[in-house]
Coordinates of C-alpha atoms and ligand atoms in Angstrom, one line a residue:
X1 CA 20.5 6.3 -21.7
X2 CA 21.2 3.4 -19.4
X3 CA 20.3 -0.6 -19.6
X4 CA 18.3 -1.5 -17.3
X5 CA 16.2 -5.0 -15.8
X6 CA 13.6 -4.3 -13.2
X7 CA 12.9 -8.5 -11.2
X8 CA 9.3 -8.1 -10.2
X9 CA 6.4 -7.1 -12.2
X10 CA 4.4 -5.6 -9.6
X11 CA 3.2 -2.2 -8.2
X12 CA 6.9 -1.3 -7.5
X13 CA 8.3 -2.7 -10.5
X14 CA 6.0 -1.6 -13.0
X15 CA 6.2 1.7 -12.0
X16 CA 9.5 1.8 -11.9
X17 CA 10.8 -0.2 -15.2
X18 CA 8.0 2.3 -16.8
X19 CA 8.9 5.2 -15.8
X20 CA 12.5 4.5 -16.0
X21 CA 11.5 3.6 -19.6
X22 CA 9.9 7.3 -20.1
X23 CA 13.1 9.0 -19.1
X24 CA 14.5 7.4 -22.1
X25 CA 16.7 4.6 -20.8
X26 CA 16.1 0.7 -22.5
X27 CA 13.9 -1.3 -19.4
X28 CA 13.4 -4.7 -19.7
X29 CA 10.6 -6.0 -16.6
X30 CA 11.0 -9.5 -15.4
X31 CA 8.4 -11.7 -13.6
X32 CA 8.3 -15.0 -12.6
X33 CA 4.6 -15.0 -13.0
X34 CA 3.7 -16.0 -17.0
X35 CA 0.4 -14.6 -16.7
X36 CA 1.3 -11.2 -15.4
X37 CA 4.1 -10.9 -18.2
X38 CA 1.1 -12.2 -21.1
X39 CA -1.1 -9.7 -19.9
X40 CA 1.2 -6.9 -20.0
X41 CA 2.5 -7.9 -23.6
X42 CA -1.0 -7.5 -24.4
X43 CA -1.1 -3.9 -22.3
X44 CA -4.0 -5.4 -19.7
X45 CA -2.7 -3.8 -17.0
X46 CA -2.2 -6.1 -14.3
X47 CA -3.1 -3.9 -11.1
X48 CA -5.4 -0.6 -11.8
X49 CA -3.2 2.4 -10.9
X50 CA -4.4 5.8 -12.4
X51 CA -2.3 7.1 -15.5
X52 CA 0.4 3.7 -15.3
X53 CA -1.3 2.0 -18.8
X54 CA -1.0 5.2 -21.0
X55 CA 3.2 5.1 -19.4
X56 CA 3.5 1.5 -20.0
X57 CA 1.9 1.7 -23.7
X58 CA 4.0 4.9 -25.0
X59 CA 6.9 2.8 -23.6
X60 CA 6.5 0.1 -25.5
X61 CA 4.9 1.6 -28.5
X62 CA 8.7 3.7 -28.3
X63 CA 10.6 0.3 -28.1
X64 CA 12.3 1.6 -24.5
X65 CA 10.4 -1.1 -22.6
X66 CA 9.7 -4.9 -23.0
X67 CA 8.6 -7.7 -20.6
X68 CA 9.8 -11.4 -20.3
X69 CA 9.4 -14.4 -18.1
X70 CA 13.1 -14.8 -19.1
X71 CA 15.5 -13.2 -16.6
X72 CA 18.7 -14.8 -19.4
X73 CA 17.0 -12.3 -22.1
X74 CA 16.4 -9.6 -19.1
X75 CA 19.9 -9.1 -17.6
X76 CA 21.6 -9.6 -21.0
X77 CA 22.7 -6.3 -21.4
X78 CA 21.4 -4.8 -18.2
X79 CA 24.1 -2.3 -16.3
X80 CA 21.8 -1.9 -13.3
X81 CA 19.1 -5.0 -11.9
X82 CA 16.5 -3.9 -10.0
X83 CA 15.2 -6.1 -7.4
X84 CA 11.5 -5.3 -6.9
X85 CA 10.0 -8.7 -5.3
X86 CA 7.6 -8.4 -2.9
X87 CA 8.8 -8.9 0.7
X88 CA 5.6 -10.7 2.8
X89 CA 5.3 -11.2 6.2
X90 CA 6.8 -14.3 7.8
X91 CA 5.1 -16.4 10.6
X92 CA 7.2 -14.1 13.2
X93 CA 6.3 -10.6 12.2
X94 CA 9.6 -10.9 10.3
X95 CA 10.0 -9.8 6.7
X96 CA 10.3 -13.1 4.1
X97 CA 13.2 -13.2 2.1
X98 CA 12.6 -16.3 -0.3
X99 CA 11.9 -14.0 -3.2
X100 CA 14.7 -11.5 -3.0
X101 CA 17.2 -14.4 -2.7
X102 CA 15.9 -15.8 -5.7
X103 CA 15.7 -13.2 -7.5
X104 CA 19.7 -12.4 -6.3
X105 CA 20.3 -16.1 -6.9
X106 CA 18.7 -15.7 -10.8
X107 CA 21.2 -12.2 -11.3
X108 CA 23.9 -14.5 -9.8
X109 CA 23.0 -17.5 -12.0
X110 CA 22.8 -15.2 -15.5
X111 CA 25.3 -12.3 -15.8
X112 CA 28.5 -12.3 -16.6
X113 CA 29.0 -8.9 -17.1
X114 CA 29.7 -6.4 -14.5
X115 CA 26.2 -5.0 -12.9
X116 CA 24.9 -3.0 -10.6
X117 CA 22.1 -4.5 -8.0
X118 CA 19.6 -1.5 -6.8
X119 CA 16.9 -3.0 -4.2
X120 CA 14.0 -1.5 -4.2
X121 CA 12.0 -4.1 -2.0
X122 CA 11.7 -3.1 1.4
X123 CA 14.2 -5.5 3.3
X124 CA 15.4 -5.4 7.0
X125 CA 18.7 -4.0 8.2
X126 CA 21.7 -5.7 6.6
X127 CA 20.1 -7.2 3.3
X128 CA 22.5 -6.0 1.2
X129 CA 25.2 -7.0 2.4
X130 CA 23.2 -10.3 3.0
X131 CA 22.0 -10.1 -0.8
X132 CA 25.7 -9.7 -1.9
X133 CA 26.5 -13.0 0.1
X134 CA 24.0 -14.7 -1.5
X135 CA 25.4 -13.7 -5.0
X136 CA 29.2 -14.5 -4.2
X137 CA 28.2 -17.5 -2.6
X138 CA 25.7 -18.4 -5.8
X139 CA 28.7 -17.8 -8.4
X140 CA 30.8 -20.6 -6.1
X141 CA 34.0 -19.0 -6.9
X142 CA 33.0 -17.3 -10.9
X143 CA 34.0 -14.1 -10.8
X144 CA 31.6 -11.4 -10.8
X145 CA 31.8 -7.8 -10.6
X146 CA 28.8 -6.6 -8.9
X147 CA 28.2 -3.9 -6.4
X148 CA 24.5 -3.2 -4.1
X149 CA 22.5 -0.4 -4.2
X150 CA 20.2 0.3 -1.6
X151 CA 17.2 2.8 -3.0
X152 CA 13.8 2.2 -1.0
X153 CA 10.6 2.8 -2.6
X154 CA 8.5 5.7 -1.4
X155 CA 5.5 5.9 -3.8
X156 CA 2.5 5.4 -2.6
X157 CA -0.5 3.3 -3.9
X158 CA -3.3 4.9 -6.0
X159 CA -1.1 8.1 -7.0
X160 CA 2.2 5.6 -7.8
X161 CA 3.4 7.4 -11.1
X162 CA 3.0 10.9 -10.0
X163 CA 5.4 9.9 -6.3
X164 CA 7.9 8.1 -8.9
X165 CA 8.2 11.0 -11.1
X166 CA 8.0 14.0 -8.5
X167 CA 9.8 12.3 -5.1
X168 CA 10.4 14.2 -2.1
X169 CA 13.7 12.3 -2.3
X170 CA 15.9 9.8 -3.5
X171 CA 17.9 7.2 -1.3
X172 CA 20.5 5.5 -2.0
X173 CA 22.7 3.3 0.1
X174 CA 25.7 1.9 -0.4
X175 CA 29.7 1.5 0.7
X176 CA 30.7 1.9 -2.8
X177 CA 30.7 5.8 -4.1
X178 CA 30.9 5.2 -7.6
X179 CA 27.8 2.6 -7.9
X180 CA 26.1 5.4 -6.0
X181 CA 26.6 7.9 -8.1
X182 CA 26.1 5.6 -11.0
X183 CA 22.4 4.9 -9.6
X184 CA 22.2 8.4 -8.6
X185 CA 22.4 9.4 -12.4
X186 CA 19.8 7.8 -13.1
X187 CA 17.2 9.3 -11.1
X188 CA 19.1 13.3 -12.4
X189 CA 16.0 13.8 -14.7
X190 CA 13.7 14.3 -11.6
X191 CA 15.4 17.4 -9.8
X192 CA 15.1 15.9 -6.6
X193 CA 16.9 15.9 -3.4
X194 CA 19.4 12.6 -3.4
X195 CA 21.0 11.5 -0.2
X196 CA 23.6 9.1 -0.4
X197 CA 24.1 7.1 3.0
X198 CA 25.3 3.6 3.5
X199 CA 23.7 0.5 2.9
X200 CA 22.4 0.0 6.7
X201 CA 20.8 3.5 7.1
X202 CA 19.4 3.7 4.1
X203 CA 17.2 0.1 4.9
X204 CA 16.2 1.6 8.5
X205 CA 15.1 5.1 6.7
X206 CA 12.4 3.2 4.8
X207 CA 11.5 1.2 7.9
X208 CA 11.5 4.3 10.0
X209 CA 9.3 6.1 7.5
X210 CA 6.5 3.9 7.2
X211 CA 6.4 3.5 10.9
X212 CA 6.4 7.2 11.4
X213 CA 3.8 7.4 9.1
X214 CA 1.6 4.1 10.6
X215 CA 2.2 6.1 14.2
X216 CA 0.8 9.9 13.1
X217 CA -2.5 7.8 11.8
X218 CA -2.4 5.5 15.2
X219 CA -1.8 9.1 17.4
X220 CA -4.6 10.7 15.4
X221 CA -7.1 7.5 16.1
X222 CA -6.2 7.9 19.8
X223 CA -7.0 11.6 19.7
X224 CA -10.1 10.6 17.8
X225 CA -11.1 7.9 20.4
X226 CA -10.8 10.7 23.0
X227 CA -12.3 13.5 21.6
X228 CA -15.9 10.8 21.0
X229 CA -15.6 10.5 24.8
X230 CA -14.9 14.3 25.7
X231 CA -17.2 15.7 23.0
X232 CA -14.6 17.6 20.8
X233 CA -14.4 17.0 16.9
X234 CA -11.5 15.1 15.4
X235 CA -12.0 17.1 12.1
X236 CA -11.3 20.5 13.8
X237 CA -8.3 19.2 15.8
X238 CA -6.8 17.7 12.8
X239 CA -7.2 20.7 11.1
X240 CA -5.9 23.0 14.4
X241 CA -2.7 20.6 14.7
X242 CA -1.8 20.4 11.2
X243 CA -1.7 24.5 10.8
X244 CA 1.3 24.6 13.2
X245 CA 4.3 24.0 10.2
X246 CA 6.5 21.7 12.7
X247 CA 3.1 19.0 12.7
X248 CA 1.5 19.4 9.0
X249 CA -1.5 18.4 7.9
X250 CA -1.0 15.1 6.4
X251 CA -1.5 12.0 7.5
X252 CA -4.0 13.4 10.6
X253 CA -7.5 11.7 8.6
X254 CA -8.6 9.4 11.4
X255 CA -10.8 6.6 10.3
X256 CA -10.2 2.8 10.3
X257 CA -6.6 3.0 10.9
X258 CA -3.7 1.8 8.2
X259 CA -3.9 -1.0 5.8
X260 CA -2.6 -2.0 2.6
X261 CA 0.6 -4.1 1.8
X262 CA 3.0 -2.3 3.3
X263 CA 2.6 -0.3 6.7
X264 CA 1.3 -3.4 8.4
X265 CA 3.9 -5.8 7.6
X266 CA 6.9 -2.9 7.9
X267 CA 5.6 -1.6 11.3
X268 CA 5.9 -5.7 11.8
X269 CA 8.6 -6.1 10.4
X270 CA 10.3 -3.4 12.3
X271 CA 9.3 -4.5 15.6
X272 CA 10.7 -8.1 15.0
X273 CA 13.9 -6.9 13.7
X274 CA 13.8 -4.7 17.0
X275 CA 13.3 -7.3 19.5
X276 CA 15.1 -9.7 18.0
X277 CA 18.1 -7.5 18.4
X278 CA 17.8 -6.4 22.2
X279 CA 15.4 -3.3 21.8
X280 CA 12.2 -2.3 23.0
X281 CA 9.4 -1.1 21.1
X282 CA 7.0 0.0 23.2
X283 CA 5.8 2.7 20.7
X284 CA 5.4 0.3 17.3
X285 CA 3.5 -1.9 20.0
X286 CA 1.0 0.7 21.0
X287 CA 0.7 1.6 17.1
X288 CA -0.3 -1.5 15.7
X289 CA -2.8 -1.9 19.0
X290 CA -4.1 1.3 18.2
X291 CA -5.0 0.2 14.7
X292 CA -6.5 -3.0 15.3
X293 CA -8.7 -1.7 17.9
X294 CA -10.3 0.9 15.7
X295 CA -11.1 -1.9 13.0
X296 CA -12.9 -3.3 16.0
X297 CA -14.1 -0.1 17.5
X298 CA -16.3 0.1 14.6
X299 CA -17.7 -3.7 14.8
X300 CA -18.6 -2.6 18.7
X301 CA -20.3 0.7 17.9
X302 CA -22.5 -0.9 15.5
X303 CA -23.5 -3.7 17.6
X304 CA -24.5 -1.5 20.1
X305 CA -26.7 0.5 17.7
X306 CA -28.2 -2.5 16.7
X307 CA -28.5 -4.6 20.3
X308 CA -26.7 -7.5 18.7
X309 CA -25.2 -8.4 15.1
X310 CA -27.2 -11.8 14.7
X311 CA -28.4 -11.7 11.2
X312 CA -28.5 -8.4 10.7
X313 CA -28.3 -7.3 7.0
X314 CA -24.8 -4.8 7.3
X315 CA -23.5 -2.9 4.0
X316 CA -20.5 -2.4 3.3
X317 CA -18.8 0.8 0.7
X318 CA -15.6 0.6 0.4
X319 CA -13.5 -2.9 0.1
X320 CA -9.6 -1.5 -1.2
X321 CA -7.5 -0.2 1.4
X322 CA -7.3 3.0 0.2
X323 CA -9.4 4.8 -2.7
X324 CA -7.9 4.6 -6.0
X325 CA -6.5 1.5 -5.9
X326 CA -8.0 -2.4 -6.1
X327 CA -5.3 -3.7 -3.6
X328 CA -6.6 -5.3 -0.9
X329 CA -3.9 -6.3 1.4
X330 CA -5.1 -6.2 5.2
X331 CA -7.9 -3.3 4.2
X332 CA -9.9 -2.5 6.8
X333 CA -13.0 -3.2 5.4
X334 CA -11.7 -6.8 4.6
X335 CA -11.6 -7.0 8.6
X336 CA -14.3 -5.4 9.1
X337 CA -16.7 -7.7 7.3
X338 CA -14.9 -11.2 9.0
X339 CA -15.8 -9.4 12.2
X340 CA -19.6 -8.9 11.3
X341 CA -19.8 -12.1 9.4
X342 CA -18.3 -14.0 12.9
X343 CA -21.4 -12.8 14.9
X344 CA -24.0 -13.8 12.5
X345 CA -24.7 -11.0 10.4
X346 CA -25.0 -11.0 6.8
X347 CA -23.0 -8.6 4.5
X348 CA -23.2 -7.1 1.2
X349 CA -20.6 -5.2 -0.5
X350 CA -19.2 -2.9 -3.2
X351 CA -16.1 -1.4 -4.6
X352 CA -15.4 0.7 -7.6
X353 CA -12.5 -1.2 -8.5
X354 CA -11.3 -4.0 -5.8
X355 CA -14.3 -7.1 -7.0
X356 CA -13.0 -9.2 -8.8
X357 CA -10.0 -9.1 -5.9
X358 CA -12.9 -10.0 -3.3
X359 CA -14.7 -12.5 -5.1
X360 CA -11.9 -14.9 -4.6
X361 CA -11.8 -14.9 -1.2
X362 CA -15.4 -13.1 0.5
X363 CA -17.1 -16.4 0.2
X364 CA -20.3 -15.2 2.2
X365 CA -20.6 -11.7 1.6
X366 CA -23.0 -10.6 -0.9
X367 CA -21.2 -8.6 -3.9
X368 CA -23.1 -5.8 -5.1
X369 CA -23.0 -3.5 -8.8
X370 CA -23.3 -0.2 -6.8
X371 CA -23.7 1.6 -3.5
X372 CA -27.5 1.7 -4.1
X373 CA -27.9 -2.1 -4.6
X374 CA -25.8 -2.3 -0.8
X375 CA -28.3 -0.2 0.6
X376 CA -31.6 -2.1 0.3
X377 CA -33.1 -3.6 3.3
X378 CA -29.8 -3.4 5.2
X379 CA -29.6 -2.7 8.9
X380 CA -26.6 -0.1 8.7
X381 CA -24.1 1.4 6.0
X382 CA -20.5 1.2 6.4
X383 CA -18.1 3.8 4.5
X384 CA -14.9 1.9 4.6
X385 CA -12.9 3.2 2.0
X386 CA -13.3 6.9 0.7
X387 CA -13.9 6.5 -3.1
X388 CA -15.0 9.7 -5.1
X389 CA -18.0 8.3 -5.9
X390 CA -19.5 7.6 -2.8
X391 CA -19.0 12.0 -1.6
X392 CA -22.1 12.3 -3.5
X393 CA -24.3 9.3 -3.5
X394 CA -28.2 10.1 -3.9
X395 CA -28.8 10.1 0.0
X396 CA -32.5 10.1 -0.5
X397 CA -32.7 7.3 -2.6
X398 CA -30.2 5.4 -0.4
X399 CA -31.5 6.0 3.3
X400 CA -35.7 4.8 1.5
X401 CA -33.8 2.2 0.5
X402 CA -31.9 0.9 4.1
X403 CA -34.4 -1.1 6.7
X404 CA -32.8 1.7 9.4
X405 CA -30.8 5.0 8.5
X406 CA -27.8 4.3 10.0
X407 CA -24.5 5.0 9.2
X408 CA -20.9 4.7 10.5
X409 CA -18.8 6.5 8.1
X410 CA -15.4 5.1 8.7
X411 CA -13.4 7.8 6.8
X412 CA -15.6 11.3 7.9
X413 CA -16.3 11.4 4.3
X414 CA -19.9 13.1 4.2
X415 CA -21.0 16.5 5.8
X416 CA -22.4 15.1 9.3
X417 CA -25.2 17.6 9.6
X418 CA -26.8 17.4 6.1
X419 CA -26.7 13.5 6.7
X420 CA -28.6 14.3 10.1
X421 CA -30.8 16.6 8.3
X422 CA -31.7 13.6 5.8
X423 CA -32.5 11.5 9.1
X424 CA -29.9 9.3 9.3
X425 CA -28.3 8.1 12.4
X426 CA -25.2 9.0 12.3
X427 CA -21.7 8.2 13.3
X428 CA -18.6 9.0 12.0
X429 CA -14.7 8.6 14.2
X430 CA -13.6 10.7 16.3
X431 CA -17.2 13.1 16.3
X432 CA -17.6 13.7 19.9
X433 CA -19.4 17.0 19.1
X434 CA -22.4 15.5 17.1
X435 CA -23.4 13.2 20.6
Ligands
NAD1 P1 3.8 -7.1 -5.7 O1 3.4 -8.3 -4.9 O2 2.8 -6.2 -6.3 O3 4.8 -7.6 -6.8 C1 5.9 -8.4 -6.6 C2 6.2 -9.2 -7.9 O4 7.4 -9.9 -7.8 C3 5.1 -10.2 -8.3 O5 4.6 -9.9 -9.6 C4 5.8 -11.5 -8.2 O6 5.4 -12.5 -9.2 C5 7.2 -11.1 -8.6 N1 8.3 -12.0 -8.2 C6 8.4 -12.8 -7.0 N2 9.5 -13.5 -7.0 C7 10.2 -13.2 -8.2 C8 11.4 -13.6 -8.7 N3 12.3 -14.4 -8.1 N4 11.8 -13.1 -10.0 C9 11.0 -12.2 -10.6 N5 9.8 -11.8 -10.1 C10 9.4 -12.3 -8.9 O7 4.8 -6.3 -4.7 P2 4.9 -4.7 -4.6 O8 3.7 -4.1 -3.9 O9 5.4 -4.2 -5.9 O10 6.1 -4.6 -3.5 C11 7.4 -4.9 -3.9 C12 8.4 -4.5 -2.8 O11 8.4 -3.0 -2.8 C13 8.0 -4.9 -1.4 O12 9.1 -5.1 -0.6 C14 7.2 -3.7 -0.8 O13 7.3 -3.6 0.6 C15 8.0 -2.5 -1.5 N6 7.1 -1.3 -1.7 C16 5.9 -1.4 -2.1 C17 5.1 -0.3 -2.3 C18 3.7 -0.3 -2.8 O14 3.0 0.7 -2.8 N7 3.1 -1.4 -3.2 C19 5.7 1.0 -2.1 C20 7.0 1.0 -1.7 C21 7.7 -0.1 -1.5
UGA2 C1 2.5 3.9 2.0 C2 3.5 5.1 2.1 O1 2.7 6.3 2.1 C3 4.4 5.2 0.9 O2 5.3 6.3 1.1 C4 5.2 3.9 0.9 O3 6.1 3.8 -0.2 C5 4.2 2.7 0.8 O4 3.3 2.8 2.0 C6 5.0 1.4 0.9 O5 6.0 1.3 1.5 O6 4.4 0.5 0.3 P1 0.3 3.3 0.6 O7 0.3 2.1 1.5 O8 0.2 3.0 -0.8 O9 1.7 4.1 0.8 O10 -0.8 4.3 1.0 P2 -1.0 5.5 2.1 O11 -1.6 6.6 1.3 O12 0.2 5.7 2.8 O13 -2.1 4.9 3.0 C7 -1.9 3.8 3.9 C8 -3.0 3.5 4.8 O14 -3.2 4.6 5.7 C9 -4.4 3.4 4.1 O15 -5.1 2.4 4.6 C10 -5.0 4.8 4.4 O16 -6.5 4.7 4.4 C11 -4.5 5.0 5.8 N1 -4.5 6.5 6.1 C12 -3.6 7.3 5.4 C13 -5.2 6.9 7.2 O17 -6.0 6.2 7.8 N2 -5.2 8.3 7.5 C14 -4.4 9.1 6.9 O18 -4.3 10.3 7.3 C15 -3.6 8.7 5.8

């Protein structure tokens, strides 16, 4: 059983302090935000992510895991501080820093005990030896006997508990062998691969695995664009590619391209750290223009169904980035919609779980309780995001409902010919063989 303080409440944090928690060690979560930690005292999750409240509440229940506004009470007894602050994009492309350094400056401002830092945000090349600056400089000549741990987050969003507990790997970076193997003790219950590296490599492995990722989903968009103009099918060459063992399958679904909080601003981030050291990134260039253009790829196809967008009723499923999740940082549909909104047509929308996220900022698009509600009177449906609920909607019902049957399924979620066979028009990415 270790001590441990997780700085930052969020997706990353809560997962982790929680399921740190159920392997038995003593997690105490900070957050600077007082309604985040009031919420979670009162187990109201603060994010919906599947199977994370019935983690968080035998936690608690089994006194291993507490939350505070206090990071004093937090890193009281803590042998290893997590940072898990979120890391936005700055004006540049470049990744921001303010919260990591105050979240080192709080560690440096409130132990006295020797600790060990793990960062789990995803920071450029060269924060940790940056964050351990921050702290030596912050204790102005107090000792302190501290060491930094590099250990990048790969869960992913919607299925977060399931990637802590069962990881492919673990990283950890760092110059100093016994913090490493201290942090690497921790993560011994999960039977996974561990690979110890330094501090520098193990920063760039995250970087380079989200852009690896953001660039099979751009390659498979390209494909997809090609394949509408040569009359091939996406699906099938997904399918075809991903049986040969050295490609995969995953990460081949072409659709709207990448969103969410993190492949956008690390592909970003990435290419500014890049350039701003000397090197060319021709490849992350053509990635992130690959993505963009399908967001507006789809705005084009349906004006061209529809002659021109000006006050057209359009409806939108879909609004999170990804199913099974209400986070809706840079989701596609979330483009989508400003780009239909700026040339006049109206919008309605629906999302199992994303809302109440969208109320606060989709000032003109109509919200709707369900899919069916979308559907009346509207000019064309838009499948943005590939909920369960929507493979199996009452078609019928929905297409006597729609002013005209079409429909632009951004994620190739339905069966194209029984959708034709209903009389719909239409269109899904990549589906050169239905033209
Ligand atoms: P988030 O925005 O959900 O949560 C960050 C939390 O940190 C917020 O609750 C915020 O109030 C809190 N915070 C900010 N400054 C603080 C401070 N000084 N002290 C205490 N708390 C503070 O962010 P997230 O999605 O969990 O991402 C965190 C980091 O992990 C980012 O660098 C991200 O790139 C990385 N990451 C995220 C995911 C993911 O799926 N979301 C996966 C892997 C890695
Ligand atoms: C991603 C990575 O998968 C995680 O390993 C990583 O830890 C995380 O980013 C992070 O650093 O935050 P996440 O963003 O939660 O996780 O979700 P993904 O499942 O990777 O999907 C990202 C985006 O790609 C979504 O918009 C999704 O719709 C899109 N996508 C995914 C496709 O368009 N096609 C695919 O084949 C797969």
């Amino acid at each position: 059983m270790s001590q441990l303080c997780v700085i930052g409440t969020g997706y990353v944090g809560l997962v982790t302090g929680a399921c740190f928690a159920d392997l038995g060690n003593q997690v105490v979560c900070m957050d600077v935000d007082p309604e985040r930690i009031s919420k979670l005292k009162q187990n109201i999750m603060p994010i919906y992510e599947p199977g994370l409240e019935q983690v968080v509440e035998q936690n608690v229940n089994a006194g291993r895991l507490s939350f505070t506004t206090d990071i004093k009470e937090a890193i009281r007894d803590a042998e290893f501080a997590f940072i898990a602050v979120g890391t936005p994009s700055g004006d540049e492309g470049e990744a921001d820093l303010q919260y990591v350094r105050a979240a080192a400056e709080s560690i440096a401002d409130h132990v006295d005990h020797p600790i060990i830092i793990v960062n789990k945000s995803t920071v450029p090349v060269g924060t940790g030896d940056w964050v351990a600056e921050v702290v030596t400089k912050r204790r102005a000549g107090k000792a302190l006997e501290f060491q930094v741990v590099s250990n990048p987050e790969f869960l992913r969003e919607g299925s977060a508990v399931n990637d802590f507990m069962i990881p492919d790997r673990v990283i950890l970076g760092s110059l100093e062998p016994k913090a490493t193997s201290q942090v690497a003790t921790l993560y011994q219950p999960l039977r996974c691969p561990i690979l110890e590296t330094d501090l520098r490599t193990a920063e760039m492995i995250k970087y380079a695995s989200n852009a690896f990722l953001a660039t099979r989903i751009s390659y498979i968009n390209e494909i997809a664009n090609i394949c509408e103009e040569l009359g091939a099918d996406v699906l099938v060459v997904a399918k075809g590619m991903g049986l040969d063992k050295r490609i995969g399958p995953a990460f081949l679904d072409a659709g709207l391209g990448w969103g969410g909080s993190c492949f956008p601003k690390d592909v970003k981030a990435l290419d500014h750290m890049a350039t701003m050291h000397g090197s060319q990134t021709k490849l992350l260039q053509a990635v992130m223009d690959i993505n963009r253009n399908q967001r507006r790829r789809a705005v084009m196809s349906l004006r061209k169904q529809l002659g021109n967008l000006n006050d057209k009723l359009i409806g939108v499923l879909g609004l999170s980035f990804k199913p099974n999740t209400d986070d809706i940082r840079d989701a596609a549909a979330l483009e989508i919609i400003h780009l239909l909104e700026v040339e006049g047509a109206r919008v309605k929308a629906y999302d199992p779980q994303a809302m109440e996220a969208c109320r606060k900022i989709l000032k003109k698009t109509t919200l709707c309780k369900d899919p069916y509600e979308v559907a009346e009177d509207v000019d064309a449906l838009v499948l943005a995001t590939e909920w369960n609920e929507f493979k199996q909607l009452d078609f019928k019902r929905i297409k006597s409902l729609m002013k005209q049957p079409i429909i632009l399924d951004g994620r190739n979620l339905w069966d194209a010919r029984q959708m034709k066979s209903l009389g719909f028009i239409y269109s899904g990415i990549g589906r050169g063989n239905l033209k």
